[in-house]
Tab-separated table of C-alpha atoms in Angstrom:
chain	number	residue	atom	x	y	z
A	1	UNK	CA	0.025	-0.015	-0.020
A	2	UNK	CA	2.807	2.318	0.901
A	3	UNK	CA	4.317	1.575	-2.494
A	4	UNK	CA	1.085	2.305	-4.210
A	5	UNK	CA	0.824	5.725	-2.557
A	6	UNK	CA	4.388	6.523	-3.486
A	7	UNK	CA	3.802	5.461	-7.056
A	8	UNK	CA	0.583	7.443	-7.190
A	9	UNK	CA	2.412	10.490	-5.954
A	10	UNK	CA	5.152	10.027	-8.553
A	11	UNK	CA	2.621	9.661	-11.268
A	12	UNK	CA	0.852	12.839	-10.181
A	13	UNK	CA	4.046	14.788	-9.958
A	14	UNK	CA	5.434	13.554	-13.237
A	15	UNK	CA	2.154	13.246	-15.107
A	16	UNK	CA	2.411	14.111	-18.783
A	17	UNK	CA	0.306	16.927	-20.101
A	18	UNK	CA	-2.067	14.906	-22.239
A	19	UNK	CA	-5.609	14.667	-21.004
A	20	UNK	CA	-4.537	13.540	-17.572
A	21	UNK	CA	-7.967	14.304	-16.235
A	22	UNK	CA	-9.537	11.795	-18.564
A	23	UNK	CA	-7.461	8.858	-17.493
A	24	UNK	CA	-7.902	7.624	-13.930
A	25	UNK	CA	-4.897	7.169	-11.738
A	26	UNK	CA	-5.532	3.442	-11.557
A	27	UNK	CA	-5.601	3.225	-15.313
A	28	UNK	CA	-2.433	5.296	-15.536
A	29	UNK	CA	-0.691	2.778	-13.371
A	30	UNK	CA	-2.032	-0.018	-15.546
A	31	UNK	CA	-0.772	1.673	-18.638
A	32	UNK	CA	2.704	2.187	-17.209
A	33	UNK	CA	2.744	-1.502	-16.179
A	34	UNK	CA	1.709	-2.465	-19.726
A	35	UNK	CA	4.412	-0.267	-21.196
A	36	UNK	CA	7.155	-1.704	-18.991
A	37	UNK	CA	6.256	-5.342	-19.194
A	38	UNK	CA	4.174	-6.007	-22.301
A	39	UNK	CA	5.678	-3.430	-24.656
A	40	UNK	CA	8.879	-4.278	-22.886
A	41	UNK	CA	8.753	-7.924	-23.960
A	42	UNK	CA	9.848	-6.781	-27.444
A	43	UNK	CA	11.266	-3.320	-26.878
A	44	UNK	CA	13.213	-4.170	-23.693
A	45	UNK	CA	11.949	-3.547	-20.174
A	46	UNK	CA	13.982	-0.329	-20.007
A	47	UNK	CA	12.711	0.326	-23.578
A	48	UNK	CA	16.210	0.484	-24.968
A	49	UNK	CA	15.205	-2.007	-27.646
A	50	UNK	CA	15.046	-5.705	-28.256
A	51	UNK	CA	13.543	-7.432	-31.221
A	52	UNK	CA	11.652	-4.133	-31.642
A	53	UNK	CA	13.432	-0.779	-31.764
A	54	UNK	CA	14.301	1.421	-28.785
A	55	UNK	CA	11.493	3.679	-27.528
A	56	UNK	CA	13.716	6.180	-25.842
A	57	UNK	CA	12.835	9.901	-26.244
A	58	UNK	CA	15.822	10.659	-28.446
A	59	UNK	CA	14.705	8.010	-30.970
A	60	UNK	CA	11.027	8.905	-30.862
A	61	UNK	CA	11.444	12.685	-31.012
A	62	UNK	CA	12.702	12.376	-34.586
A	63	UNK	CA	9.482	10.748	-35.773
A	64	UNK	CA	6.135	12.405	-36.600
A	65	UNK	CA	3.632	12.021	-33.748
A	66	UNK	CA	0.843	10.888	-36.042
A	67	UNK	CA	3.024	8.050	-37.314
A	68	UNK	CA	3.885	6.990	-33.746
A	69	UNK	CA	0.234	7.093	-32.746
A	70	UNK	CA	-0.791	5.043	-35.779
A	71	UNK	CA	1.939	2.564	-35.034
A	72	UNK	CA	0.638	1.986	-31.508
A	73	UNK	CA	-3.000	1.740	-32.481
A	74	UNK	CA	-2.794	0.041	-35.884
A	75	UNK	CA	0.543	-1.832	-35.671
A	76	UNK	CA	3.159	-1.852	-38.466
A	77	UNK	CA	2.656	-4.237	-41.341
A	78	UNK	CA	5.755	-6.187	-42.254
A	79	UNK	CA	7.033	-6.068	-38.656
A	80	UNK	CA	5.944	-7.964	-35.496
A	81	UNK	CA	4.372	-4.782	-34.053
A	82	UNK	CA	0.720	-5.618	-33.448
A	83	UNK	CA	-2.215	-3.160	-33.295
A	84	UNK	CA	-3.063	-2.241	-29.727
A	85	UNK	CA	-6.361	-0.529	-30.438
A	86	UNK	CA	-8.220	-3.499	-28.972
A	87	UNK	CA	-6.629	-2.714	-25.585
A	88	UNK	CA	-6.030	1.010	-25.800
A	89	UNK	CA	-8.183	4.035	-26.609
A	90	UNK	CA	-6.718	6.810	-28.776
A	91	UNK	CA	-6.506	8.953	-25.598
A	92	UNK	CA	-4.594	6.265	-23.774
A	93	UNK	CA	-2.187	5.781	-26.712
A	94	UNK	CA	-1.608	9.577	-26.755
A	95	UNK	CA	-0.977	9.557	-23.004
A	96	UNK	CA	1.579	6.738	-23.433
A	97	UNK	CA	3.254	8.706	-26.219
A	98	UNK	CA	3.580	11.653	-23.869
A	99	UNK	CA	5.125	9.445	-21.223
A	100	UNK	CA	7.628	8.191	-23.798
A	101	UNK	CA	8.423	11.557	-25.411
A	102	UNK	CA	9.033	13.092	-21.993
A	103	UNK	CA	11.354	10.287	-21.065
A	104	UNK	CA	9.213	9.296	-18.062
A	105	UNK	CA	8.721	5.683	-18.784
A	106	UNK	CA	10.937	4.741	-15.873
A	107	UNK	CA	9.076	6.789	-13.339
A	108	UNK	CA	7.647	3.506	-12.016
B	1	UNK	CA	39.117	-32.314	38.593
B	2	UNK	CA	36.208	-30.962	36.681
B	3	UNK	CA	38.303	-27.981	35.556
B	4	UNK	CA	40.891	-30.326	34.163
B	5	UNK	CA	38.515	-31.978	31.774
B	6	UNK	CA	36.329	-29.084	30.777
B	7	UNK	CA	38.757	-27.335	28.471
B	8	UNK	CA	39.688	-30.409	26.306
B	9	UNK	CA	36.000	-31.349	26.285
B	10	UNK	CA	35.158	-27.896	25.119
B	11	UNK	CA	37.637	-28.023	22.241
B	12	UNK	CA	36.500	-31.427	21.365
B	13	UNK	CA	32.915	-30.161	21.194
B	14	UNK	CA	33.922	-27.271	18.966
B	15	UNK	CA	35.818	-29.558	16.603
B	16	UNK	CA	32.814	-31.908	16.454
B	17	UNK	CA	30.494	-28.991	15.754
B	18	UNK	CA	32.659	-27.691	12.990
B	19	UNK	CA	32.908	-31.100	11.429
B	20	UNK	CA	29.182	-31.628	11.670
B	21	UNK	CA	28.411	-28.196	10.238
B	22	UNK	CA	30.878	-28.873	7.430
B	23	UNK	CA	29.190	-32.194	6.698
B	24	UNK	CA	25.678	-30.881	6.584
B	25	UNK	CA	26.604	-27.976	4.354
B	26	UNK	CA	28.200	-30.272	1.797
B	27	UNK	CA	25.690	-30.850	-0.921
B	28	UNK	CA	25.226	-31.497	-4.638
B	29	UNK	CA	23.541	-29.126	-7.029
B	30	UNK	CA	21.330	-31.504	-9.010
B	31	UNK	CA	18.228	-30.354	-7.310
B	32	UNK	CA	19.016	-26.640	-7.447
B	33	UNK	CA	17.705	-24.043	-9.830
B	34	UNK	CA	17.697	-20.377	-10.619
B	35	UNK	CA	14.731	-18.087	-10.890
B	36	UNK	CA	15.124	-14.764	-12.774
B	37	UNK	CA	13.675	-11.742	-11.031
B	38	UNK	CA	13.340	-9.654	-14.210
B	39	UNK	CA	12.547	-6.225	-12.790
B	40	UNK	CA	15.126	-6.076	-10.012
B	41	UNK	CA	18.094	-7.511	-11.836
B	42	UNK	CA	18.439	-10.345	-9.375
B	43	UNK	CA	18.130	-14.078	-9.317
B	44	UNK	CA	17.017	-16.507	-6.673
B	45	UNK	CA	18.670	-19.800	-6.076
B	46	UNK	CA	16.092	-22.443	-5.159
B	47	UNK	CA	16.071	-26.108	-4.413
B	48	UNK	CA	13.376	-28.447	-5.653
B	49	UNK	CA	13.513	-31.216	-3.016
B	50	UNK	CA	12.168	-29.233	-0.078
B	51	UNK	CA	10.958	-26.463	-2.467
B	52	UNK	CA	12.669	-23.574	-0.683
B	53	UNK	CA	14.547	-20.456	-1.580
B	54	UNK	CA	18.193	-20.573	-0.697
B	55	UNK	CA	19.823	-17.295	-1.688
B	56	UNK	CA	19.398	-14.199	-3.765
B	57	UNK	CA	22.097	-12.710	-6.017
B	58	UNK	CA	21.683	-9.058	-7.009
B	59	UNK	CA	23.344	-6.588	-9.321
B	60	UNK	CA	22.888	-8.570	-12.546
B	61	UNK	CA	21.582	-5.658	-14.696
B	62	UNK	CA	18.520	-5.705	-16.976
B	63	UNK	CA	17.166	-9.207	-16.766
B	64	UNK	CA	14.052	-8.735	-18.881
B	65	UNK	CA	14.133	-11.699	-21.276
B	66	UNK	CA	17.077	-13.231	-19.444
B	67	UNK	CA	18.066	-16.872	-19.829
B	68	UNK	CA	20.603	-19.249	-18.254
B	69	UNK	CA	22.831	-22.161	-19.157
B	70	UNK	CA	24.704	-24.377	-16.682
B	71	UNK	CA	28.274	-25.585	-16.435
B	72	UNK	CA	28.525	-29.337	-16.829
B	73	UNK	CA	29.493	-29.736	-13.172
B	74	UNK	CA	26.187	-27.982	-12.404
B	75	UNK	CA	27.908	-25.576	-10.099
B	76	UNK	CA	27.926	-22.412	-12.215
B	77	UNK	CA	25.098	-20.716	-14.049
B	78	UNK	CA	25.700	-18.236	-16.844
B	79	UNK	CA	23.092	-15.549	-16.917
B	80	UNK	CA	22.447	-13.710	-20.204
B	81	UNK	CA	20.890	-10.304	-19.620
B	82	UNK	CA	19.072	-7.994	-21.999
B	83	UNK	CA	21.646	-5.276	-21.491
B	84	UNK	CA	24.444	-7.353	-22.915
B	85	UNK	CA	25.609	-8.456	-19.448
B	86	UNK	CA	27.035	-11.952	-19.091
B	87	UNK	CA	27.234	-13.057	-15.481
B	88	UNK	CA	28.723	-16.215	-14.049
B	89	UNK	CA	27.253	-17.157	-10.734
B	90	UNK	CA	28.157	-19.862	-8.274
B	91	UNK	CA	24.906	-21.548	-7.201
B	92	UNK	CA	26.540	-23.500	-4.409
B	93	UNK	CA	27.982	-20.474	-2.663
B	94	UNK	CA	25.289	-18.087	-3.884
B	95	UNK	CA	27.575	-15.471	-5.246
B	96	UNK	CA	28.521	-13.624	-8.394
B	97	UNK	CA	31.823	-14.908	-9.720
B	98	UNK	CA	32.346	-12.633	-12.728
B	99	UNK	CA	30.394	-10.249	-14.859
B	100	UNK	CA	31.195	-8.689	-18.199
B	101	UNK	CA	29.209	-6.316	-20.395
B	102	UNK	CA	29.820	-7.831	-23.805
B	103	UNK	CA	27.356	-6.035	-26.068
B	104	UNK	CA	24.662	-3.328	-26.037
B	105	UNK	CA	21.647	-5.585	-26.286
B	106	UNK	CA	21.558	-9.330	-26.168
B	107	UNK	CA	19.027	-12.128	-26.269
B	108	UNK	CA	20.434	-15.467	-25.126
B	109	UNK	CA	23.291	-17.875	-25.059
B	110	UNK	CA	24.571	-21.414	-25.122
B	111	UNK	CA	27.360	-23.596	-23.773
B	112	UNK	CA	29.563	-25.756	-25.933
B	113	UNK	CA	29.486	-29.556	-25.981
B	114	UNK	CA	32.711	-29.742	-23.929
B	115	UNK	CA	31.515	-27.109	-21.484
B	116	UNK	CA	34.514	-24.838	-22.117
B	117	UNK	CA	32.910	-22.132	-24.268
B	118	UNK	CA	29.980	-19.816	-23.734
B	119	UNK	CA	28.385	-18.184	-26.771
B	120	UNK	CA	26.092	-15.168	-26.566
B	121	UNK	CA	23.687	-13.939	-29.247
B	122	UNK	CA	23.437	-10.224	-29.644
B	123	UNK	CA	20.896	-7.855	-31.166
B	124	UNK	CA	23.219	-4.908	-31.038
B	125	UNK	CA	25.800	-5.010	-32.386
B	126	UNK	CA	24.315	-8.011	-34.189
B	127	UNK	CA	26.376	-11.149	-33.880
B	128	UNK	CA	27.679	-13.903	-31.628
B	129	UNK	CA	30.531	-13.577	-29.183
B	130	UNK	CA	32.218	-16.564	-27.653
B	131	UNK	CA	33.889	-16.619	-24.237
B	132	UNK	CA	35.937	-18.988	-22.137
B	133	UNK	CA	33.603	-20.553	-19.629
B	134	UNK	CA	36.049	-20.318	-16.724
B	135	UNK	CA	37.284	-16.737	-17.103
B	136	UNK	CA	34.680	-15.113	-19.425
B	137	UNK	CA	37.570	-13.951	-21.581
B	138	UNK	CA	36.580	-13.242	-25.176
B	139	UNK	CA	37.866	-15.904	-27.591
B	140	UNK	CA	35.912	-15.226	-30.787
B	141	UNK	CA	33.693	-12.553	-32.279
B	142	UNK	CA	31.367	-13.504	-35.124
B	143	UNK	CA	29.637	-10.380	-36.498
B	144	UNK	CA	26.311	-11.192	-38.250
B	145	UNK	CA	27.154	-9.212	-41.353
B	146	UNK	CA	24.992	-9.616	-44.400
B	147	UNK	CA	24.023	-8.060	-47.713
B	148	UNK	CA	25.938	-5.836	-50.014
B	149	UNK	CA	26.086	-2.930	-47.546
B	150	UNK	CA	27.455	-5.136	-44.809
B	151	UNK	CA	24.623	-4.458	-42.368
B	152	UNK	CA	24.498	-6.396	-39.091
B	153	UNK	CA	21.583	-8.583	-38.257
B	154	UNK	CA	20.013	-9.301	-34.913
B	155	UNK	CA	20.836	-12.885	-33.906
B	156	UNK	CA	18.209	-15.243	-32.475
B	157	UNK	CA	17.836	-18.919	-31.698
B	158	UNK	CA	21.382	-19.643	-30.622
B	159	UNK	CA	21.947	-23.254	-29.553
B	160	UNK	CA	24.787	-25.649	-28.999
B	161	UNK	CA	25.117	-28.723	-31.275
B	162	UNK	CA	27.338	-31.812	-31.088
B	163	UNK	CA	30.852	-31.356	-32.505
B	164	UNK	CA	31.621	-28.064	-30.717
B	165	UNK	CA	29.111	-26.233	-32.908
B	166	UNK	CA	26.899	-23.285	-32.303
B	167	UNK	CA	23.923	-22.794	-34.566
B	168	UNK	CA	21.966	-19.502	-34.831
B	169	UNK	CA	19.636	-17.498	-37.057
B	170	UNK	CA	19.885	-13.980	-38.465
B	171	UNK	CA	16.495	-12.282	-37.974
B	172	UNK	CA	17.042	-9.391	-40.398
B	173	UNK	CA	18.938	-11.447	-42.992
B	174	UNK	CA	16.911	-14.637	-43.079
B	175	UNK	CA	19.974	-16.854	-42.724
B	176	UNK	CA	21.033	-19.773	-40.529
B	177	UNK	CA	24.718	-19.968	-39.618
B	178	UNK	CA	26.600	-22.976	-38.197
B	179	UNK	CA	29.825	-22.035	-36.372
B	180	UNK	CA	32.367	-24.753	-35.754
B	181	UNK	CA	34.473	-23.834	-32.688
B	182	UNK	CA	36.792	-26.874	-32.582
B	183	UNK	CA	39.524	-24.251	-32.826
B	184	UNK	CA	38.039	-21.630	-30.516
B	185	UNK	CA	39.966	-18.622	-31.823
B	186	UNK	CA	39.298	-19.548	-35.436
B	187	UNK	CA	35.610	-20.326	-35.856
B	188	UNK	CA	34.600	-21.861	-39.185
B	189	UNK	CA	31.225	-20.506	-40.187
B	190	UNK	CA	28.930	-22.151	-42.698
B	191	UNK	CA	26.121	-19.876	-43.888
B	192	UNK	CA	22.724	-20.863	-45.232
B	193	UNK	CA	21.004	-18.030	-47.036
B	194	UNK	CA	17.362	-17.532	-47.980
B	195	UNK	CA	16.047	-19.826	-45.315
B	196	UNK	CA	12.897	-17.692	-44.886
B	197	UNK	CA	11.785	-14.237	-43.758
B	198	UNK	CA	12.388	-13.041	-40.149
B	199	UNK	CA	13.396	-16.184	-38.270
B	200	UNK	CA	12.371	-15.151	-34.686
B	201	UNK	CA	13.494	-18.117	-32.619
B	202	UNK	CA	14.789	-21.603	-33.102
B	203	UNK	CA	15.372	-24.888	-31.361
B	204	UNK	CA	17.435	-28.012	-31.684
B	205	UNK	CA	15.947	-31.425	-31.149
B	206	UNK	CA	17.187	-33.178	-28.024
B	207	UNK	CA	19.424	-35.544	-30.030
B	208	UNK	CA	21.150	-32.496	-31.569
B	209	UNK	CA	20.274	-33.480	-35.093
B	210	UNK	CA	17.637	-31.076	-36.303
B	211	UNK	CA	17.765	-27.266	-35.986
B	212	UNK	CA	14.427	-25.660	-36.630
B	213	UNK	CA	13.825	-21.950	-36.999
B	214	UNK	CA	10.347	-20.407	-36.713
B	215	UNK	CA	9.531	-17.712	-39.287
B	216	UNK	CA	7.601	-14.594	-38.499
B	217	UNK	CA	7.581	-13.047	-41.987
B	218	UNK	CA	6.107	-16.069	-43.765
B	219	UNK	CA	4.403	-19.391	-43.026
B	220	UNK	CA	6.312	-22.502	-42.158
B	221	UNK	CA	9.559	-23.347	-40.402
B	222	UNK	CA	13.071	-23.922	-41.694
B	223	UNK	CA	14.623	-27.267	-40.865
B	224	UNK	CA	18.341	-27.878	-40.991
B	225	UNK	CA	19.598	-31.518	-40.744
B	226	UNK	CA	22.956	-31.287	-38.971
B	227	UNK	CA	23.765	-34.857	-39.935
B	228	UNK	CA	23.566	-33.803	-43.544
B	229	UNK	CA	25.106	-30.375	-43.293
B	230	UNK	CA	25.765	-30.137	-47.052
B	231	UNK	CA	22.095	-29.886	-47.821
B	232	UNK	CA	20.159	-26.578	-47.645
B	233	UNK	CA	17.639	-26.310	-44.889
B	234	UNK	CA	14.143	-27.314	-46.094
B	235	UNK	CA	10.788	-25.744	-45.437
B	236	UNK	CA	8.410	-27.716	-43.273
B	237	UNK	CA	4.832	-27.109	-42.192
B	238	UNK	CA	4.075	-24.484	-44.731
B	239	UNK	CA	0.643	-24.105	-43.194
B	240	UNK	CA	2.197	-23.171	-39.867
B	241	UNK	CA	2.191	-19.422	-39.519
B	242	UNK	CA	-0.002	-16.446	-39.316
B	243	UNK	CA	-1.800	-17.270	-42.569
B	244	UNK	CA	-3.185	-14.802	-45.105
B	245	UNK	CA	-4.814	-12.552	-42.562
B	246	UNK	CA	-1.496	-12.053	-40.754
B	247	UNK	CA	-3.022	-12.158	-37.272
B	248	UNK	CA	-1.399	-9.891	-34.679
B	249	UNK	CA	0.973	-11.466	-32.231
B	250	UNK	CA	1.199	-9.903	-28.769
B	251	UNK	CA	4.181	-11.908	-27.615
B	252	UNK	CA	6.596	-13.910	-29.711
B	253	UNK	CA	6.337	-17.608	-29.024
B	254	UNK	CA	9.402	-19.397	-27.719
B	255	UNK	CA	10.639	-22.505	-29.444
B	256	UNK	CA	13.213	-23.560	-26.940
B	257	UNK	CA	10.616	-25.402	-24.937
B	258	UNK	CA	10.065	-27.582	-27.942
B	259	UNK	CA	7.982	-30.486	-26.765
B	260	UNK	CA	8.528	-33.930	-28.054
B	261	UNK	CA	6.309	-36.696	-26.692
B	262	UNK	CA	6.154	-40.040	-28.381
B	263	UNK	CA	6.064	-39.687	-32.133
B	264	UNK	CA	4.704	-36.167	-31.962
B	265	UNK	CA	6.287	-32.787	-31.478
B	266	UNK	CA	4.219	-29.946	-30.163
B	267	UNK	CA	4.677	-26.392	-31.392
B	268	UNK	CA	3.057	-23.145	-30.368
B	269	UNK	CA	1.122	-21.879	-33.468
B	270	UNK	CA	2.085	-18.277	-34.129
B	271	UNK	CA	-0.830	-15.812	-34.087
B	272	UNK	CA	-3.403	-18.597	-33.582
B	273	UNK	CA	-5.007	-20.001	-30.429
B	274	UNK	CA	-3.672	-23.396	-31.258
B	275	UNK	CA	-0.829	-25.858	-30.523
B	276	UNK	CA	0.239	-27.926	-33.478
B	277	UNK	CA	1.024	-31.600	-33.231
B	278	UNK	CA	3.594	-32.656	-35.792
B	279	UNK	CA	4.681	-36.101	-36.839
B	280	UNK	CA	8.391	-36.363	-36.084
B	281	UNK	CA	9.178	-38.804	-38.837
B	282	UNK	CA	8.013	-36.723	-41.795
B	283	UNK	CA	7.491	-33.309	-40.151
B	284	UNK	CA	3.899	-33.240	-41.344
B	285	UNK	CA	1.136	-31.769	-39.271
B	286	UNK	CA	-0.839	-34.348	-37.363
B	287	UNK	CA	-3.392	-32.189	-35.678
B	288	UNK	CA	-4.267	-28.749	-34.289
B	289	UNK	CA	-5.275	-28.427	-30.691
B	290	UNK	CA	-7.485	-25.525	-29.751
B	291	UNK	CA	-6.205	-23.708	-26.744
B	292	UNK	CA	-7.131	-20.681	-24.602
B	293	UNK	CA	-4.873	-18.039	-26.261
B	294	UNK	CA	-1.816	-17.506	-28.352
B	295	UNK	CA	0.678	-19.995	-26.930
B	296	UNK	CA	4.096	-18.812	-25.834
B	297	UNK	CA	5.700	-21.991	-24.429
B	298	UNK	CA	4.548	-25.522	-25.164
B	299	UNK	CA	6.627	-27.775	-22.915
B	300	UNK	CA	6.418	-31.520	-22.513
B	301	UNK	CA	6.694	-33.168	-19.141
B	302	UNK	CA	9.895	-35.243	-18.996
B	303	UNK	CA	7.715	-38.400	-19.221
B	304	UNK	CA	5.976	-37.003	-22.326
B	305	UNK	CA	2.536	-37.683	-20.912
B	306	UNK	CA	1.370	-34.036	-21.002
B	307	UNK	CA	2.332	-30.813	-22.705
B	308	UNK	CA	1.914	-27.635	-20.661
B	309	UNK	CA	1.104	-24.400	-22.418
B	310	UNK	CA	1.120	-20.760	-21.324
B	311	UNK	CA	-0.177	-17.811	-23.306
B	312	UNK	CA	0.463	-14.309	-24.562
B	313	UNK	CA	-1.146	-11.111	-23.329
B	314	UNK	CA	-4.069	-10.713	-22.609
B	315	UNK	CA	-4.641	-14.438	-21.837
B	316	UNK	CA	-1.547	-14.817	-19.751
B	317	UNK	CA	-3.344	-15.752	-16.527
B	318	UNK	CA	-3.840	-19.294	-17.726
B	319	UNK	CA	-1.986	-22.533	-18.175
B	320	UNK	CA	-3.453	-25.469	-20.096
B	321	UNK	CA	-2.413	-29.104	-20.058
B	322	UNK	CA	-2.628	-31.189	-23.221
B	323	UNK	CA	-2.873	-34.971	-23.155
B	324	UNK	CA	-0.377	-36.139	-25.726
B	325	UNK	CA	-2.272	-39.365	-26.540
B	326	UNK	CA	-5.729	-37.815	-26.976
B	327	UNK	CA	-4.335	-34.542	-28.448
B	328	UNK	CA	-6.695	-32.407	-26.455
B	329	UNK	CA	-6.767	-30.141	-23.445
B	330	UNK	CA	-7.449	-32.046	-20.251
B	331	UNK	CA	-6.938	-29.346	-17.648
B	332	UNK	CA	-7.070	-25.544	-17.422
B	333	UNK	CA	-5.361	-23.839	-14.534
B	334	UNK	CA	-5.478	-20.196	-13.463
B	335	UNK	CA	-2.174	-19.584	-11.648
B	336	UNK	CA	-2.632	-15.813	-11.770
B	337	UNK	CA	-1.763	-12.710	-13.840
B	338	UNK	CA	1.135	-12.925	-16.204
B	339	UNK	CA	2.347	-16.549	-16.204
B	340	UNK	CA	5.737	-16.218	-17.942
B	341	UNK	CA	7.502	-19.560	-17.680
B	342	UNK	CA	7.277	-23.157	-16.578
B	343	UNK	CA	9.998	-25.619	-15.587
B	344	UNK	CA	9.701	-29.323	-14.693
B	345	UNK	CA	11.659	-31.028	-11.963
B	346	UNK	CA	14.136	-33.423	-13.533
B	347	UNK	CA	11.845	-36.407	-13.631
B	348	UNK	CA	8.722	-34.383	-13.920
B	349	UNK	CA	6.658	-34.953	-10.755
B	350	UNK	CA	6.305	-31.198	-10.303
B	351	UNK	CA	6.183	-28.137	-12.482
B	352	UNK	CA	7.206	-24.692	-11.253
B	353	UNK	CA	5.239	-21.791	-12.741
B	354	UNK	CA	6.307	-18.110	-12.550
B	355	UNK	CA	3.460	-15.682	-12.048
B	356	UNK	CA	5.025	-12.251	-12.628
B	357	UNK	CA	2.281	-9.914	-11.473
B	358	UNK	CA	1.668	-11.832	-8.278
B	359	UNK	CA	5.333	-11.980	-7.391
B	360	UNK	CA	4.995	-15.707	-6.939
B	361	UNK	CA	6.291	-19.070	-8.049
B	362	UNK	CA	3.615	-21.697	-7.869
B	363	UNK	CA	4.457	-25.385	-7.821
B	364	UNK	CA	1.992	-27.925	-9.156
B	365	UNK	CA	1.839	-31.700	-8.939
B	366	UNK	CA	1.798	-32.923	-12.506
B	367	UNK	CA	-0.433	-35.946	-11.707
B	368	UNK	CA	-3.110	-34.226	-9.650
B	369	UNK	CA	-2.696	-30.734	-11.106
B	370	UNK	CA	-2.984	-29.420	-7.568
B	371	UNK	CA	-0.923	-26.556	-6.318
B	372	UNK	CA	1.390	-27.858	-3.653
B	373	UNK	CA	3.663	-24.917	-2.823
B	374	UNK	CA	4.287	-21.276	-3.468
B	375	UNK	CA	7.424	-19.262	-3.123
B	376	UNK	CA	7.663	-15.471	-3.252
B	377	UNK	CA	9.808	-13.894	-5.964
B	378	UNK	CA	10.114	-10.399	-7.257
B	379	UNK	CA	8.510	-10.281	-10.761
B	380	UNK	CA	9.723	-13.815	-11.639
B	381	UNK	CA	10.247	-14.745	-15.270
B	382	UNK	CA	12.481	-17.642	-16.382
B	383	UNK	CA	12.958	-20.696	-14.121
B	384	UNK	CA	16.005	-22.876	-14.942
B	385	UNK	CA	16.804	-26.098	-13.093
B	386	UNK	CA	20.408	-27.340	-12.997
B	387	UNK	CA	19.413	-30.592	-14.698
B	388	UNK	CA	19.525	-28.564	-17.924
B	389	UNK	CA	23.318	-28.842	-17.679
B	390	UNK	CA	23.318	-32.224	-19.416
B	391	UNK	CA	20.825	-31.609	-22.194
B	392	UNK	CA	21.856	-30.652	-25.717
B	393	UNK	CA	20.394	-27.276	-26.772
B	394	UNK	CA	19.508	-26.032	-23.252
């Protein structure tokens, strides 16, 4: 419980700008968990790359946001990247992008 | 009088105690194992007889997708970390012996037939590096260079093969390479090109004869017969794959846990909620077994009676047990959220299951399917028992 409060506090302090109000704190924690462990199964738990490319801010900053968003939601044909729209809303994908672009994926 | 005898008695007692302590602490390692704690960069040393945790070793770096091979004396485990770290740990004394960072990003490793060489497969820079097992000193570097521009490919599916060989696949290049390390500093590499698009993982059959690479970019698998190394790998199971619709895959299946039971081999179907049963004699499909989700590992009990299967996100709270005679699911278990790996005790009476999001290892009886123990672990992933030391390809 103590850990949860600490994490919640960290999330609040370091929350990205995108539609924070629309995504509950519980969901934000779930999304970060998903990012670290499920995205991390291909992109590396610290998101420095694996079979999939690194998702660090320096890499992502060079790419158009719309393309990144489409990649998350629709996947990328010809690569193993699957579409995540079954599990994520556009808002949630945008929120995750903010987390990544602000280099805050390791806040948890 | 009493004073006279007390001191010698006392010393005698001490000597006896030391001897006794020494005796009880002497042990073998055949029932030991290592559990990866992926998020904290640590491993736990466990024993499977009393099912207890013995020690924890920390400071091993990024252990997401970490794997382990054992020295042939079953005393040392080599841990391959995601961050390119190669760590040698002493499972008897519970301590880190040596650690080197040998690449930027790595995926797995293997130990040579004679136990003297450790090979690591790397994503970046793409290739295989070979180290002395005792000192972790680099002996050979095999860059996975391909194409006219000399790009480097990510390397997957690295295994050992009889004859001091290491076999591996180039994900970006679609090639299988066989490296002969009989002269460790001068590896002889035989390259097979055009084996298929995007080999994502591979396995070697337990006799060390067939190397089989799964393909992500197209249907089927590529099979190399190491007894007839002059022949090109051939395509098998062309119906095995994602099919025309190219179904999304939320976690790459693992082929290391290749399950052979009787005349059938069992493979996780990629992108489908199915396990394939394949005839081992002609490599033709024998049946498709409907399962709960996209399988990640399909692993046979050592006696071959059952195959245990875990699944990709979002169905990763479940384990199913397939009867290898009836070719159907006979039991569905719900160990908890994010089941990542399963490992059988050497003769298969128990199976240990890591449940990442519950920070638990659950142990099941393979006859009754009842949970018999649980051990706490911090975000556990791979479980590796020391009995792997004597198996080709593990």
